[in-house]
Amino acid sequence: MNRVSLADSTCRIQQAQEVLSLWLEATNKNDSGTANLIGAIISLLDGIPELMDSAEDELAGMDLKAMDKA
């Protein structure tokens, strides 16, 4: 398995959220089970890209501090 950067992972999650949103819109209104499952996955992913951006910023700050001490 290839290593993926944090930034690329963030983009992939955002892409997955968009695909799930489109899929949710395309579901048959009579199939509430599928719509509920898609909505649940969307809810699980909500806020993750922002959290990953914050983590990346924190890691960058830690790298800068470590470089200053060296």
PDB file of C-alpha atoms in Angstrom:
ATOM      1  CA  MET A   1       0.000   0.000   0.000  1.00  0.00           C
ATOM      2  CA  ASN A   2       1.364   3.410  -0.950  1.00  0.00           C
ATOM      3  CA  ARG A   3       1.855   6.076   1.668  1.00  0.00           C
ATOM      4  CA  VAL A   4      -0.469   9.022   1.248  1.00  0.00           C
ATOM      5  CA  SER A   5       0.249  12.473   2.624  1.00  0.00           C
ATOM      6  CA  LEU A   6      -2.045  14.080   5.159  1.00  0.00           C
ATOM      7  CA  ALA A   7      -3.046  16.712   2.594  1.00  0.00           C
ATOM      8  CA  ASP A   8      -3.906  14.037   0.015  1.00  0.00           C
ATOM      9  CA  SER A   9      -5.894  12.125   2.622  1.00  0.00           C
ATOM     10  CA  THR A  10      -7.855  15.272   3.412  1.00  0.00           C
ATOM     11  CA  CYS A  11      -8.674  15.721  -0.277  1.00  0.00           C
ATOM     12  CA  ARG A  12      -9.772  12.098  -0.574  1.00  0.00           C
ATOM     13  CA  ILE A  13     -12.135  12.449   2.374  1.00  0.00           C
ATOM     14  CA  GLN A  14     -13.604  15.607   0.855  1.00  0.00           C
ATOM     15  CA  GLN A  15     -14.051  13.772  -2.443  1.00  0.00           C
ATOM     16  CA  ALA A  16     -15.751  10.880  -0.645  1.00  0.00           C
ATOM     17  CA  GLN A  17     -18.095  13.338   1.059  1.00  0.00           C
ATOM     18  CA  GLU A  18     -19.041  14.826  -2.311  1.00  0.00           C
ATOM     19  CA  VAL A  19     -19.619  11.408  -3.888  1.00  0.00           C
ATOM     20  CA  LEU A  20     -21.751  10.335  -0.932  1.00  0.00           C
ATOM     21  CA  SER A  21     -23.771  13.549  -1.162  1.00  0.00           C
ATOM     22  CA  LEU A  22     -24.411  12.955  -4.854  1.00  0.00           C
ATOM     23  CA  TRP A  23     -25.300   9.339  -4.167  1.00  0.00           C
ATOM     24  CA  LEU A  24     -27.699  10.432  -1.417  1.00  0.00           C
ATOM     25  CA  GLU A  25     -29.438  12.826  -3.814  1.00  0.00           C
ATOM     26  CA  ALA A  26     -29.740  10.057  -6.413  1.00  0.00           C
ATOM     27  CA  THR A  27     -31.272   7.487  -4.068  1.00  0.00           C
ATOM     28  CA  ASN A  28     -34.844   6.446  -4.551  1.00  0.00           C
ATOM     29  CA  LYS A  29     -36.990   8.331  -2.048  1.00  0.00           C
ATOM     30  CA  ASN A  30     -38.743   5.038  -1.254  1.00  0.00           C
ATOM     31  CA  ASP A  31     -35.423   3.466  -0.184  1.00  0.00           C
ATOM     32  CA  SER A  32     -34.986   5.172   3.164  1.00  0.00           C
ATOM     33  CA  GLY A  33     -32.660   2.412   4.415  1.00  0.00           C
ATOM     34  CA  THR A  34     -29.977   3.213   1.859  1.00  0.00           C
ATOM     35  CA  ALA A  35     -30.437   6.941   2.368  1.00  0.00           C
ATOM     36  CA  ASN A  36     -30.050   6.498   6.127  1.00  0.00           C
ATOM     37  CA  LEU A  37     -26.846   4.484   5.691  1.00  0.00           C
ATOM     38  CA  ILE A  38     -25.357   7.070   3.325  1.00  0.00           C
ATOM     39  CA  GLY A  39     -26.356   9.842   5.708  1.00  0.00           C
ATOM     40  CA  ALA A  40     -24.699   7.985   8.584  1.00  0.00           C
ATOM     41  CA  ILE A  41     -21.415   7.745   6.684  1.00  0.00           C
ATOM     42  CA  ILE A  42     -21.606  11.428   5.768  1.00  0.00           C
ATOM     43  CA  SER A  43     -22.132  12.216   9.461  1.00  0.00           C
ATOM     44  CA  LEU A  44     -19.113  10.128  10.449  1.00  0.00           C
ATOM     45  CA  LEU A  45     -16.906  12.027   7.996  1.00  0.00           C
ATOM     46  CA  ASP A  46     -18.237  15.448   9.001  1.00  0.00           C
ATOM     47  CA  GLY A  47     -15.481  17.647  10.409  1.00  0.00           C
ATOM     48  CA  ILE A  48     -12.659  15.215   9.631  1.00  0.00           C
ATOM     49  CA  PRO A  49     -11.011  17.320   6.866  1.00  0.00           C
ATOM     50  CA  GLU A  50     -10.912  20.353   9.177  1.00  0.00           C
ATOM     51  CA  LEU A  51      -9.451  18.228  11.975  1.00  0.00           C
ATOM     52  CA  MET A  52      -6.787  16.887   9.623  1.00  0.00           C
ATOM     53  CA  ASP A  53      -5.900  20.420   8.492  1.00  0.00           C
ATOM     54  CA  SER A  54      -5.530  21.428  12.133  1.00  0.00           C
ATOM     55  CA  ALA A  55      -3.327  18.398  12.843  1.00  0.00           C
ATOM     56  CA  GLU A  56      -1.157  19.207   9.839  1.00  0.00           C
ATOM     57  CA  ASP A  57      -0.715  22.781  11.073  1.00  0.00           C
ATOM     58  CA  GLU A  58       0.222  21.509  14.530  1.00  0.00           C
ATOM     59  CA  LEU A  59       2.747  19.052  13.089  1.00  0.00           C
ATOM     60  CA  ALA A  60       4.288  21.802  10.976  1.00  0.00           C
ATOM     61  CA  GLY A  61       4.606  23.956  14.095  1.00  0.00           C
ATOM     62  CA  MET A  62       6.288  21.105  15.954  1.00  0.00           C
ATOM     63  CA  ASP A  63       8.738  20.653  13.076  1.00  0.00           C
ATOM     64  CA  LEU A  64       9.621  24.350  13.175  1.00  0.00           C
ATOM     65  CA  LYS A  65      10.199  24.231  16.937  1.00  0.00           C
ATOM     66  CA  ALA A  66      12.406  21.147  16.563  1.00  0.00           C
ATOM     67  CA  MET A  67      14.432  22.859  13.838  1.00  0.00           C
ATOM     68  CA  ASP A  68      14.917  25.931  16.038  1.00  0.00           C
ATOM     69  CA  LYS A  69      16.271  23.773  18.872  1.00  0.00           C
ATOM     70  CA  ALA A  70      18.709  21.945  16.588  1.00  0.00           C
TER      71      ALA A  70
END
